[in-house]
PDB file of C-alpha atoms in Angstrom:
ATOM      1  CA  MET G1466      25.545 -27.365  24.691  1.00 89.00           C
ATOM      2  CA  PHE G1467      22.644 -29.650  26.255  1.00 93.00           C
ATOM      3  CA  PRO G1468      22.357 -30.197  29.206  1.00 92.00           C
ATOM      4  CA  LEU G1469      24.232 -26.852  30.235  1.00 94.00           C
ATOM      5  CA  HIS G1470      21.744 -24.916  27.488  1.00 95.00           C
ATOM      6  CA  ARG G1471      18.231 -25.620  27.358  1.00 95.00           C
ATOM      7  CA  GLY G1472      16.312 -23.274  24.998  1.00 94.00           C
ATOM      8  CA  ARG G1473      13.119 -24.156  26.702  1.00 95.00           C
ATOM      9  CA  ARG G1474      14.287 -22.084  29.738  1.00 95.00           C
ATOM     10  CA  LEU G1475      13.313 -19.162  27.871  1.00 96.00           C
ATOM     11  CA  ARG G1476       9.852 -20.228  26.923  1.00 96.00           C
ATOM     12  CA  THR G1477       8.727 -21.473  30.314  1.00 97.00           C
ATOM     13  CA  ASN G1478       5.838 -19.048  30.703  1.00 97.00           C
ATOM     14  CA  GLU G1479       4.502 -16.068  29.014  1.00 95.00           C
ATOM     15  CA  SER G1480       6.237 -13.417  31.256  1.00 97.00           C
ATOM     16  CA  ILE G1481       9.576 -14.700  30.315  1.00 97.00           C
ATOM     17  CA  ARG G1482       8.659 -15.378  26.581  1.00 96.00           C
ATOM     18  CA  SER G1483       7.783 -11.702  26.607  1.00 95.00           C
ATOM     19  CA  LEU G1484      10.974 -10.603  28.359  1.00 96.00           C
ATOM     20  CA  VAL G1485      12.945 -11.950  25.408  1.00 96.00           C
ATOM     21  CA  ARG G1486      10.656 -11.445  22.536  1.00 95.00           C
ATOM     22  CA  GLU G1487      12.607  -9.976  19.604  1.00 96.00           C
ATOM     23  CA  THR G1488       9.859  -8.284  17.683  1.00 96.00           C
ATOM     24  CA  SER G1489       6.812  -6.251  18.816  1.00 96.00           C
ATOM     25  CA  LEU G1490       3.956  -4.741  17.150  1.00 97.00           C
ATOM     26  CA  SER G1491       1.960  -1.338  17.956  1.00 97.00           C
ATOM     27  CA  PRO G1492      -0.739   0.495  16.139  1.00 98.00           C
ATOM     28  CA  ALA G1493       1.967   2.840  14.928  1.00 97.00           C
ATOM     29  CA  ASP G1494       3.306   0.250  12.652  1.00 98.00           C
ATOM     30  CA  PHE G1495       0.170   0.251  10.656  1.00 98.00           C
ATOM     31  CA  MET G1496      -0.943   2.358   7.701  1.00 98.00           C
ATOM     32  CA  PHE G1497      -4.638   1.940   6.653  1.00 98.00           C
ATOM     33  CA  PRO G1498      -5.529   1.844   2.850  1.00 97.00           C
ATOM     34  CA  MET G1499      -8.764   3.314   2.521  1.00 97.00           C
ATOM     35  CA  PHE G1500     -11.186   3.642  -0.740  1.00 97.00           C
ATOM     36  CA  ILE G1501     -12.949   6.921  -1.348  1.00 97.00           C
ATOM     37  CA  ALA G1502     -16.076   7.428  -3.715  1.00 96.00           C
ATOM     38  CA  GLU G1503     -18.044  10.261  -4.800  1.00 95.00           C
ATOM     39  CA  GLY G1504     -21.166  11.186  -3.053  1.00 96.00           C
ATOM     40  CA  GLU G1505     -22.154  11.910   0.767  1.00 96.00           C
ATOM     41  CA  ASN G1506     -23.171   9.771   3.510  1.00 97.00           C
ATOM     42  CA  TYR G1507     -22.306   6.869   0.994  1.00 97.00           C
ATOM     43  CA  GLN G1508     -20.557   3.635   1.711  1.00 96.00           C
ATOM     44  CA  VAL G1509     -20.435   0.067   0.150  1.00 95.00           C
ATOM     45  CA  GLU G1510     -18.911  -2.919   1.428  1.00 95.00           C
ATOM     46  CA  ILE G1511     -16.293  -4.597  -1.065  1.00 94.00           C
ATOM     47  CA  SER G1512     -17.703  -8.068  -1.593  1.00 91.00           C
ATOM     48  CA  SER G1513     -14.274  -9.674  -1.814  1.00 92.00           C
ATOM     49  CA  MET G1514     -12.969  -7.686   1.093  1.00 94.00           C
ATOM     50  CA  PRO G1515     -15.324  -8.257   3.974  1.00 95.00           C
ATOM     51  CA  GLY G1516     -15.262  -5.266   6.456  1.00 95.00           C
ATOM     52  CA  ILE G1517     -13.640  -2.906   3.871  1.00 96.00           C
ATOM     53  CA  PHE G1518     -15.425  -0.285   2.411  1.00 96.00           C
ATOM     54  CA  ARG G1519     -15.828   2.452  -0.339  1.00 96.00           C
ATOM     55  CA  ARG G1520     -16.881   5.541   1.502  1.00 97.00           C
ATOM     56  CA  SER G1521     -17.600   8.916   0.685  1.00 98.00           C
ATOM     57  CA  ILE G1522     -15.345  11.916   2.058  1.00 98.00           C
ATOM     58  CA  ASP G1523     -17.626  12.625   4.893  1.00 98.00           C
ATOM     59  CA  LEU G1524     -17.622   9.031   6.233  1.00 98.00           C
ATOM     60  CA  THR G1525     -14.016   8.481   5.380  1.00 98.00           C
ATOM     61  CA  VAL G1526     -13.070  11.371   7.550  1.00 98.00           C
ATOM     62  CA  GLU G1527     -15.057   9.946  10.476  1.00 98.00           C
ATOM     63  CA  ASP G1528     -13.151   6.675  10.085  1.00 98.00           C
ATOM     64  CA  VAL G1529      -9.916   8.408  10.076  1.00 98.00           C
ATOM     65  CA  LYS G1530     -10.635  10.053  13.490  1.00 98.00           C
ATOM     66  CA  GLU G1531     -11.623   6.458  14.756  1.00 98.00           C
ATOM     67  CA  ILE G1532      -8.248   4.948  13.549  1.00 98.00           C
ATOM     68  CA  PHE G1533      -6.184   7.890  14.674  1.00 98.00           C
ATOM     69  CA  ALA G1534      -7.702   7.323  18.213  1.00 98.00           C
ATOM     70  CA  LEU G1535      -6.573   3.765  17.943  1.00 98.00           C
ATOM     71  CA  GLY G1536      -3.051   4.848  17.537  1.00 98.00           C
ATOM     72  CA  ILE G1537      -2.726   4.471  13.817  1.00 98.00           C
ATOM     73  CA  ARG G1538      -0.821   7.401  12.297  1.00 98.00           C
ATOM     74  CA  ALA G1539      -0.937   6.978   8.601  1.00 98.00           C
ATOM     75  CA  VAL G1540      -3.351   6.180   5.728  1.00 98.00           C
ATOM     76  CA  ASN G1541      -2.774   5.378   2.215  1.00 97.00           C
ATOM     77  CA  ILE G1542      -5.805   6.556   0.154  1.00 97.00           C
ATOM     78  CA  TYR G1543      -7.277   5.404  -3.258  1.00 97.00           C
ATOM     79  CA  VAL G1544     -10.111   6.776  -5.095  1.00 96.00           C
ATOM     80  CA  LYS G1545     -12.850   5.196  -7.447  1.00 94.00           C
ATOM     81  CA  VAL G1546     -13.639   7.915  -9.879  1.00 93.00           C
ATOM     82  CA  SER G1547     -16.722   7.905 -12.394  1.00 93.00           C
ATOM     83  CA  GLU G1548     -16.334   6.172 -15.714  1.00 92.00           C
ATOM     84  CA  ASN G1549     -16.925   9.732 -17.457  1.00 95.00           C
ATOM     85  CA  LEU G1550     -13.703  11.216 -15.993  1.00 96.00           C
ATOM     86  CA  LYS G1551     -11.540   8.428 -17.360  1.00 95.00           C
ATOM     87  CA  ASP G1552      -9.426   8.948 -20.423  1.00 95.00           C
ATOM     88  CA  ASN G1553      -5.934   7.873 -21.694  1.00 95.00           C
ATOM     89  CA  THR G1554      -4.219  10.935 -20.518  1.00 96.00           C
ATOM     90  CA  GLY G1555      -5.099  10.810 -16.621  1.00 95.00           C
ATOM     91  CA  LYS G1556      -5.791  14.511 -16.467  1.00 97.00           C
ATOM     92  CA  GLU G1557      -8.502  13.861 -13.737  1.00 97.00           C
ATOM     93  CA  ALA G1558      -5.756  12.981 -11.645  1.00 97.00           C
ATOM     94  CA  TRP G1559      -4.385  16.426 -11.209  1.00 98.00           C
ATOM     95  CA  ASN G1560      -7.727  18.194 -11.041  1.00 98.00           C
ATOM     96  CA  PRO G1561      -7.248  20.526  -7.932  1.00 97.00           C
ATOM     97  CA  ASN G1562     -10.874  19.886  -7.129  1.00 97.00           C
ATOM     98  CA  GLY G1563     -10.830  16.224  -7.844  1.00 97.00           C
ATOM     99  CA  LEU G1564     -12.003  13.655  -5.516  1.00 98.00           C
ATOM    100  CA  MET G1565      -8.467  12.884  -4.314  1.00 98.00           C
ATOM    101  CA  GLN G1566      -7.466  16.334  -3.771  1.00 98.00           C
ATOM    102  CA  ASN G1567     -10.659  17.073  -1.915  1.00 98.00           C
ATOM    103  CA  ALA G1568     -10.119  13.933   0.286  1.00 98.00           C
ATOM    104  CA  ILE G1569      -6.828  14.936   1.236  1.00 98.00           C
ATOM    105  CA  ARG G1570      -7.846  18.417   2.217  1.00 98.00           C
ATOM    106  CA  ALA G1571     -10.982  16.884   4.280  1.00 98.00           C
ATOM    107  CA  ILE G1572      -8.748  14.429   6.098  1.00 98.00           C
ATOM    108  CA  LYS G1573      -6.038  16.856   7.014  1.00 98.00           C
ATOM    109  CA  ALA G1574      -8.651  19.641   8.229  1.00 98.00           C
ATOM    110  CA  ALA G1575     -10.203  16.942  10.277  1.00 98.00           C
ATOM    111  CA  CYS G1576      -7.087  15.242  11.730  1.00 98.00           C
ATOM    112  CA  PRO G1577      -4.079  17.348  11.065  1.00 98.00           C
ATOM    113  CA  GLU G1578      -1.492  14.779  12.723  1.00 98.00           C
ATOM    114  CA  MET G1579      -2.740  11.841  10.474  1.00 98.00           C
ATOM    115  CA  ILE G1580      -0.140  11.376   7.890  1.00 98.00           C
ATOM    116  CA  VAL G1581      -1.916  10.860   4.446  1.00 98.00           C
ATOM    117  CA  MET G1582      -0.088   9.218   1.613  1.00 98.00           C
ATOM    118  CA  PRO G1583      -2.114   9.277  -1.534  1.00 98.00           C
ATOM    119  CA  ASP G1584      -1.694   6.668  -4.404  1.00 97.00           C
ATOM    120  CA  VAL G1585       0.173   8.071  -7.225  1.00 98.00           C
ATOM    121  CA  ALA G1586      -0.672   5.949 -10.405  1.00 96.00           C
ATOM    122  CA  LEU G1587      -2.969   6.647 -13.244  1.00 96.00           C
ATOM    123  CA  ASP G1588      -5.123   3.365 -13.377  1.00 94.00           C
ATOM    124  CA  PRO G1589      -7.930   4.585 -11.534  1.00 94.00           C
ATOM    125  CA  TYR G1590      -8.269   7.506 -14.022  1.00 96.00           C
ATOM    126  CA  SER G1591      -7.240   5.289 -17.119  1.00 94.00           C
ATOM    127  CA  ILE G1592     -10.004   4.183 -19.738  1.00 93.00           C
ATOM    128  CA  TYR G1593      -7.747   1.064 -20.025  1.00 92.00           C
ATOM    129  CA  GLY G1594      -6.835   0.258 -16.387  1.00 90.00           C
ATOM    130  CA  HIS G1595      -3.282   0.876 -16.820  1.00 93.00           C
ATOM    131  CA  ASP G1596      -1.010   2.637 -14.618  1.00 93.00           C
ATOM    132  CA  GLY G1597       0.157   4.886 -17.547  1.00 94.00           C
ATOM    133  CA  ILE G1598      -0.610   6.407 -20.942  1.00 95.00           C
ATOM    134  CA  ILE G1599      -1.078   3.955 -23.675  1.00 94.00           C
ATOM    135  CA  ALA G1600       0.854   4.699 -26.865  1.00 92.00           C
ATOM    136  CA  ASN G1601       1.949   2.018 -29.677  1.00 89.00           C
ATOM    137  CA  ARG G1602       0.362  -0.652 -27.643  1.00 87.00           C
ATOM    138  CA  ASP G1603       2.520  -0.212 -24.712  1.00 91.00           C
ATOM    139  CA  VAL G1604       2.580   2.146 -21.491  1.00 94.00           C
ATOM    140  CA  GLU G1605       4.706   4.757 -22.445  1.00 96.00           C
ATOM    141  CA  ASN G1606       7.169   5.475 -19.510  1.00 97.00           C
ATOM    142  CA  ASP G1607       8.306   9.141 -19.886  1.00 97.00           C
ATOM    143  CA  SER G1608       4.975  10.833 -20.838  1.00 97.00           C
ATOM    144  CA  THR G1609       3.396   8.899 -17.965  1.00 97.00           C
ATOM    145  CA  ASN G1610       6.226  10.119 -15.557  1.00 98.00           C
ATOM    146  CA  ALA G1611       5.097  13.695 -16.663  1.00 98.00           C
ATOM    147  CA  ALA G1612       1.682  12.893 -15.775  1.00 98.00           C
ATOM    148  CA  LEU G1613       2.599  11.683 -12.546  1.00 98.00           C
ATOM    149  CA  VAL G1614       4.592  14.732 -11.444  1.00 98.00           C
ATOM    150  CA  LYS G1615       1.518  16.819 -12.242  1.00 98.00           C
ATOM    151  CA  MET G1616      -0.375  14.371 -10.235  1.00 98.00           C
ATOM    152  CA  ALA G1617       1.748  14.411  -7.343  1.00 98.00           C
ATOM    153  CA  VAL G1618       2.122  18.180  -7.021  1.00 98.00           C
ATOM    154  CA  SER G1619      -1.645  18.527  -6.881  1.00 98.00           C
ATOM    155  CA  HIS G1620      -1.583  16.042  -3.995  1.00 98.00           C
ATOM    156  CA  ALA G1621       1.101  18.165  -2.253  1.00 98.00           C
ATOM    157  CA  GLN G1622      -0.883  21.451  -2.822  1.00 98.00           C
ATOM    158  CA  ALA G1623      -3.955  19.645  -1.175  1.00 98.00           C
ATOM    159  CA  GLY G1624      -1.895  18.689   1.972  1.00 98.00           C
ATOM    160  CA  ALA G1625      -0.419  15.394   1.376  1.00 98.00           C
ATOM    161  CA  ASP G1626       2.477  14.539   3.566  1.00 98.00           C
ATOM    162  CA  PHE G1627       3.797  11.942   1.196  1.00 98.00           C
ATOM    163  CA  VAL G1628       3.348  10.767  -2.346  1.00 98.00           C
ATOM    164  CA  ALA G1629       3.135   6.988  -2.847  1.00 98.00           C
ATOM    165  CA  PRO G1630       3.989   6.127  -6.534  1.00 98.00           C
ATOM    166  CA  SER G1631       2.582   2.802  -7.225  1.00 96.00           C
ATOM    167  CA  ASP G1632       2.908   2.718 -11.112  1.00 96.00           C
ATOM    168  CA  MET G1633       6.647   1.253 -11.474  1.00 96.00           C
ATOM    169  CA  MET G1634       7.707   3.471 -14.193  1.00 97.00           C
ATOM    170  CA  ASP G1635      11.538   3.669 -14.839  1.00 97.00           C
ATOM    171  CA  GLY G1636      12.909   6.952 -13.209  1.00 98.00           C
ATOM    172  CA  ARG G1637       9.599   8.276 -11.812  1.00 97.00           C
ATOM    173  CA  VAL G1638      10.854   8.836  -8.417  1.00 98.00           C
ATOM    174  CA  LEU G1639      13.600  11.417  -9.675  1.00 98.00           C
ATOM    175  CA  ARG G1640      10.961  13.082 -11.823  1.00 98.00           C
ATOM    176  CA  LEU G1641       8.684  13.380  -8.694  1.00 98.00           C
ATOM    177  CA  ARG G1642      11.515  14.725  -6.572  1.00 98.00           C
ATOM    178  CA  GLU G1643      12.588  17.234  -9.080  1.00 98.00           C
ATOM    179  CA  GLY G1644       8.790  18.268  -9.659  1.00 98.00           C
ATOM    180  CA  LEU G1645       7.857  18.523  -5.988  1.00 98.00           C
ATOM    181  CA  ASP G1646      11.192  20.535  -5.306  1.00 98.00           C
ATOM    182  CA  ALA G1647      10.461  22.766  -8.268  1.00 98.00           C
ATOM    183  CA  ALA G1648       6.983  23.399  -6.898  1.00 98.00           C
ATOM    184  CA  GLY G1649       8.367  24.170  -3.341  1.00 98.00           C
ATOM    185  CA  PHE G1650       7.424  20.962  -1.696  1.00 98.00           C
ATOM    186  CA  HIS G1651      10.670  20.203  -0.437  1.00 98.00           C
ATOM    187  CA  ASN G1652       9.421  18.407   2.780  1.00 98.00           C
ATOM    188  CA  VAL G1653       6.662  16.356   1.002  1.00 98.00           C
ATOM    189  CA  GLY G1654       8.193  12.825   1.178  1.00 98.00           C
ATOM    190  CA  ILE G1655       8.177   9.894  -1.476  1.00 98.00           C
ATOM    191  CA  MET G1656       7.141   6.577  -0.330  1.00 98.00           C
ATOM    192  CA  SER G1657       8.006   4.514  -3.617  1.00 98.00           C
ATOM    193  CA  TYR G1658       6.404   1.095  -4.437  1.00 97.00           C
ATOM    194  CA  SER G1659       9.876   0.012  -5.389  1.00 98.00           C
ATOM    195  CA  ALA G1660       9.381  -3.776  -5.645  1.00 98.00           C
ATOM    196  CA  LYS G1661       5.990  -4.191  -6.816  1.00 97.00           C
ATOM    197  CA  TYR G1662       5.282  -7.639  -8.199  1.00 98.00           C
ATOM    198  CA  ALA G1663       2.997  -8.618 -11.071  1.00 96.00           C
ATOM    199  CA  SER G1664       0.840 -10.637  -8.536  1.00 95.00           C
ATOM    200  CA  ALA G1665      -2.406 -12.388  -8.563  1.00 93.00           C
ATOM    201  CA  PHE G1666      -2.849 -11.304  -4.846  1.00 94.00           C
ATOM    202  CA  TYR G1667      -4.352  -7.960  -6.293  1.00 92.00           C
ATOM    203  CA  GLY G1668      -7.722  -9.188  -7.396  1.00 85.00           C
ATOM    204  CA  PRO G1669     -10.039  -7.796  -4.801  1.00 87.00           C
ATOM    205  CA  PHE G1670      -8.279  -4.429  -4.792  1.00 84.00           C
ATOM    206  CA  ARG G1671      -9.088  -4.195  -8.456  1.00 74.00           C
ATOM    207  CA  ASP G1672     -12.572  -4.993  -7.531  1.00 73.00           C
ATOM    208  CA  ALA G1673     -12.609  -2.131  -5.020  1.00 72.00           C
ATOM    209  CA  LEU G1674     -11.360   0.488  -7.615  1.00 70.00           C
ATOM    210  CA  ASP G1675     -12.504  -1.064 -10.906  1.00 68.00           C
ATOM    211  CA  SER G1676      -9.051  -0.816 -12.089  1.00 64.00           C
ATOM    212  CA  ALA G1677      -8.106  -4.025 -13.792  1.00 68.00           C
ATOM    213  CA  PRO G1678      -6.824  -3.648 -17.416  1.00 74.00           C
ATOM    214  CA  VAL G1679      -9.481  -3.896 -20.007  1.00 75.00           C
ATOM    215  CA  ASP G1680      -9.439  -6.705 -22.560  1.00 67.00           C
ATOM    216  CA  ALA G1681      -8.439  -4.892 -25.806  1.00 69.00           C
ATOM    217  CA  THR G1682      -6.138  -5.750 -28.626  1.00 70.00           C
ATOM    218  CA  GLU G1683      -4.542  -2.320 -28.748  1.00 72.00           C
ATOM    219  CA  ILE G1684      -3.156  -2.550 -25.207  1.00 82.00           C
ATOM    220  CA  PRO G1685      -1.075  -4.955 -22.933  1.00 82.00           C
ATOM    221  CA  LYS G1686      -3.274  -7.532 -21.412  1.00 83.00           C
ATOM    222  CA  ASP G1687      -1.700  -7.320 -18.066  1.00 89.00           C
ATOM    223  CA  LYS G1688       1.013  -5.184 -16.186  1.00 92.00           C
ATOM    224  CA  LYS G1689       3.962  -7.599 -16.568  1.00 93.00           C
ATOM    225  CA  THR G1690       5.720  -4.971 -18.645  1.00 93.00           C
ATOM    226  CA  TYR G1691       6.321  -2.643 -15.664  1.00 95.00           C
ATOM    227  CA  GLN G1692       5.351  -4.690 -12.553  1.00 96.00           C
ATOM    228  CA  MET G1693       8.122  -7.161 -11.510  1.00 97.00           C
ATOM    229  CA  ASP G1694       8.458 -10.823 -12.346  1.00 97.00           C
ATOM    230  CA  TYR G1695       7.724 -12.689  -9.085  1.00 97.00           C
ATOM    231  CA  ALA G1696      10.457 -15.361  -9.884  1.00 98.00           C
ATOM    232  CA  ASN G1697      13.033 -12.424  -9.476  1.00 98.00           C
ATOM    233  CA  ARG G1698      14.823 -11.511  -6.254  1.00 97.00           C
ATOM    234  CA  ILE G1699      18.029  -9.650  -7.201  1.00 98.00           C
ATOM    235  CA  GLU G1700      15.796  -7.296  -9.361  1.00 98.00           C
ATOM    236  CA  ALA G1701      13.893  -6.102  -6.286  1.00 98.00           C
ATOM    237  CA  ILE G1702      17.217  -5.114  -4.625  1.00 98.00           C
ATOM    238  CA  LYS G1703      18.248  -3.134  -7.668  1.00 98.00           C
ATOM    239  CA  GLU G1704      14.805  -1.335  -8.061  1.00 98.00           C
ATOM    240  CA  ALA G1705      15.036  -0.358  -4.366  1.00 98.00           C
ATOM    241  CA  LEU G1706      18.375   0.918  -4.728  1.00 98.00           C
ATOM    242  CA  TRP G1707      17.743   3.019  -7.552  1.00 98.00           C
ATOM    243  CA  ASP G1708      14.795   4.610  -5.979  1.00 98.00           C
ATOM    244  CA  VAL G1709      16.683   5.512  -3.046  1.00 98.00           C
ATOM    245  CA  GLU G1710      19.364   7.037  -5.148  1.00 98.00           C
ATOM    246  CA  GLU G1711      16.578   9.074  -6.903  1.00 98.00           C
ATOM    247  CA  GLY G1712      15.268  10.308  -3.643  1.00 98.00           C
ATOM    248  CA  ALA G1713      12.835   7.880  -2.131  1.00 98.00           C
ATOM    249  CA  ASP G1714      12.389   8.543   1.518  1.00 98.00           C
ATOM    250  CA  MET G1715      10.766   5.089   1.963  1.00 98.00           C
ATOM    251  CA  VAL G1716      10.659   1.910  -0.081  1.00 98.00           C
ATOM    252  CA  MET G1717       7.917  -0.611  -0.420  1.00 98.00           C
ATOM    253  CA  VAL G1718       7.859  -4.253  -1.168  1.00 98.00           C
ATOM    254  CA  LYS G1719       4.427  -5.578  -2.475  1.00 97.00           C
ATOM    255  CA  PRO G1720       2.750  -8.127  -1.738  1.00 97.00           C
ATOM    256  CA  GLY G1721       3.660  -9.288   1.760  1.00 95.00           C
ATOM    257  CA  ILE G1722       3.599 -12.575   3.185  1.00 96.00           C
ATOM    258  CA  ALA G1723       4.520 -14.347  -0.014  1.00 94.00           C
ATOM    259  CA  TYR G1724       7.528 -12.289  -0.398  1.00 97.00           C
ATOM    260  CA  LEU G1725       8.959 -11.980   3.078  1.00 98.00           C
ATOM    261  CA  ASP G1726      12.431 -13.080   1.668  1.00 98.00           C
ATOM    262  CA  ILE G1727      12.374  -9.906  -0.564  1.00 98.00           C
ATOM    263  CA  VAL G1728      11.558  -7.744   2.615  1.00 98.00           C
ATOM    264  CA  ARG G1729      14.557  -8.943   4.414  1.00 98.00           C
ATOM    265  CA  GLU G1730      16.827  -8.581   1.224  1.00 98.00           C
ATOM    266  CA  VAL G1731      15.714  -5.078   0.501  1.00 98.00           C
ATOM    267  CA  LYS G1732      15.991  -4.285   4.257  1.00 98.00           C
ATOM    268  CA  ASN G1733      19.559  -5.215   4.471  1.00 98.00           C
ATOM    269  CA  ALA G1734      20.308  -3.231   1.271  1.00 98.00           C
ATOM    270  CA  VAL G1735      18.918   0.018   1.804  1.00 98.00           C
ATOM    271  CA  ASN G1736      19.305   2.749   4.577  1.00 97.00           C
ATOM    272  CA  VAL G1737      15.587   4.088   4.598  1.00 98.00           C
ATOM    273  CA  PRO G1738      12.425   2.668   6.078  1.00 98.00           C
ATOM    274  CA  VAL G1739      10.965  -0.263   4.284  1.00 98.00           C
ATOM    275  CA  THR G1740       7.059  -0.249   4.109  1.00 98.00           C
ATOM    276  CA  VAL G1741       5.434  -3.789   3.185  1.00 98.00           C
ATOM    277  CA  TYR G1742       1.840  -3.891   1.732  1.00 98.00           C
ATOM    278  CA  HIS G1743      -0.188  -6.744   3.147  1.00 97.00           C
ATOM    279  CA  VAL G1744      -2.370  -6.930   0.030  1.00 96.00           C
ATOM    280  CA  SER G1745      -5.813  -7.513  -0.756  1.00 95.00           C
ATOM    281  CA  GLY G1746      -5.739 -11.033  -1.549  1.00 95.00           C
ATOM    282  CA  GLU G1747      -3.668 -12.012   1.654  1.00 96.00           C
ATOM    283  CA  TYR G1748      -6.539 -10.117   3.462  1.00 97.00           C
ATOM    284  CA  ALA G1749      -9.465 -12.073   1.650  1.00 96.00           C
ATOM    285  CA  MET G1750      -7.712 -15.454   2.046  1.00 96.00           C
ATOM    286  CA  ILE G1751      -8.058 -15.244   6.116  1.00 97.00           C
ATOM    287  CA  LYS G1752     -11.281 -13.685   6.016  1.00 97.00           C
ATOM    288  CA  ALA G1753     -12.788 -16.463   3.797  1.00 96.00           C
ATOM    289  CA  ALA G1754     -10.938 -19.281   5.811  1.00 97.00           C
ATOM    290  CA  ALA G1755     -12.055 -17.790   9.128  1.00 97.00           C
ATOM    291  CA  GLU G1756     -15.560 -17.670   7.963  1.00 96.00           C
ATOM    292  CA  ARG G1757     -15.579 -21.499   7.006  1.00 97.00           C
ATOM    293  CA  GLY G1758     -13.981 -21.990  10.540  1.00 97.00           C
ATOM    294  CA  TRP G1759     -10.715 -23.351   9.001  1.00 97.00           C
ATOM    295  CA  LEU G1760      -8.395 -20.765  10.652  1.00 96.00           C
ATOM    296  CA  ASP G1761      -8.458 -18.757  14.018  1.00 98.00           C
ATOM    297  CA  HIS G1762      -9.123 -15.085  12.343  1.00 98.00           C
ATOM    298  CA  ASP G1763      -7.210 -13.290  15.145  1.00 98.00           C
ATOM    299  CA  LYS G1764      -4.366 -15.543  15.686  1.00 98.00           C
ATOM    300  CA  ILE G1765      -3.426 -15.875  11.917  1.00 97.00           C
ATOM    301  CA  MET G1766      -3.879 -12.030  11.468  1.00 98.00           C
ATOM    302  CA  MET G1767      -1.555 -11.186  14.425  1.00 98.00           C
ATOM    303  CA  GLU G1768       1.026 -14.004  13.307  1.00 98.00           C
ATOM    304  CA  GLN G1769       1.230 -12.829   9.796  1.00 98.00           C
ATOM    305  CA  LEU G1770       1.502  -9.070  10.775  1.00 98.00           C
ATOM    306  CA  MET G1771       4.274  -9.962  13.323  1.00 98.00           C
ATOM    307  CA  CYS G1772       6.116 -11.914  10.727  1.00 98.00           C
ATOM    308  CA  ILE G1773       6.165  -9.162   8.443  1.00 98.00           C
ATOM    309  CA  LYS G1774       7.537  -6.728  11.147  1.00 98.00           C
ATOM    310  CA  ARG G1775      10.124  -9.522  11.990  1.00 98.00           C
ATOM    311  CA  ALA G1776      11.162  -9.498   8.298  1.00 98.00           C
ATOM    312  CA  GLY G1777      12.120  -6.085   8.367  1.00 98.00           C
ATOM    313  CA  ALA G1778       9.014  -3.924   7.968  1.00 98.00           C
ATOM    314  CA  SER G1779       9.304  -0.485   9.448  1.00 98.00           C
ATOM    315  CA  LEU G1780       5.588   0.166   8.431  1.00 98.00           C
ATOM    316  CA  ILE G1781       2.877  -2.274   7.309  1.00 98.00           C
ATOM    317  CA  SER G1782       0.141  -1.191   4.985  1.00 98.00           C
ATOM    318  CA  THR G1783      -2.827  -3.439   5.744  1.00 98.00           C
ATOM    319  CA  TYR G1784      -6.371  -3.899   5.926  1.00 97.00           C
ATOM    320  CA  PHE G1785      -6.343  -5.509   9.186  1.00 98.00           C
ATOM    321  CA  ALA G1786      -4.861  -2.088  10.637  1.00 98.00           C
ATOM    322  CA  LYS G1787      -8.049  -1.443  12.720  1.00 98.00           C
ATOM    323  CA  GLU G1788      -8.757  -4.898  13.889  1.00 98.00           C
ATOM    324  CA  ALA G1789      -4.979  -5.398  14.961  1.00 98.00           C
ATOM    325  CA  ALA G1790      -4.926  -2.013  16.674  1.00 98.00           C
ATOM    326  CA  ILE G1791      -8.104  -2.765  18.722  1.00 98.00           C
ATOM    327  CA  LEU G1792      -6.580  -6.065  19.736  1.00 97.00           C
ATOM    328  CA  LEU G1793      -3.147  -4.630  20.598  1.00 97.00           C
ATOM    329  CA  ASN G1794      -4.795  -1.841  22.552  1.00 97.00           C
ATOM    330  CA  LYS G1795      -6.601  -4.558  24.678  1.00 90.00           C
TER     331      LYS G1795
END
């Protein structure tokens, strides 16, 4: 007790603070989400996410080489497909020559050591903007799972290291594990979006992929029948444990900063790595406030990433990955 113990002794200067620091960050802690579009030598900045682009495969590959040189070792990739390829079955999702499959092959050919985790969900391919197949005014769980298996196997055939199901269908991890194993892809991992909340923080992401649910009477108006209620905590632990039992190699909590209590709860409950998605809305808020001079961009960025790591994240999927890696390398 005071005066024998003085906490400030361990805060006297930066050298002492660094000696006793409990949490550290490195570029290898980050995964960079990337948006891929059709075309060649094409890129367009996403207006609600300054500094983030939809890029054609050739430019995506160059970006992958750059971030690998910074020490980032994983990318989570998403595609914006043409409207004429969308339907209610999602069949373009497992086209062996589809945009996602071609992107996986190109990234692995150019940078074999980069870990590629393609998104597994039907919303980019759906005329309705939902993560699954619509039937009887609802997202049909089991037929969606069957489609997701075909999608995941096609990703594995293209060279994916992990598949990343973000759909939140019941039982999809088990079906994906069975499907991948049956196709001979025993070593392709599953990073499951286990605790994915129905959050308003996803708005800029949906701008990026044009994947928001359409306004139609024959479908659910939002994703709340499969994404989780943000008032719930115990449900997140249950979902994560189920996914681990079904074969998930990693579990994810999404969003990040507003859900750090969930990150810690899940970390304490499971025996696999926990990924946290620092989502588009969280990114956009920092960018907007920094542009107005209300916040110090780099300090807030690094504080938030450190807090996510401190809460229990083994891997952070963040749009700040490149900027943070540059700062850390300095």
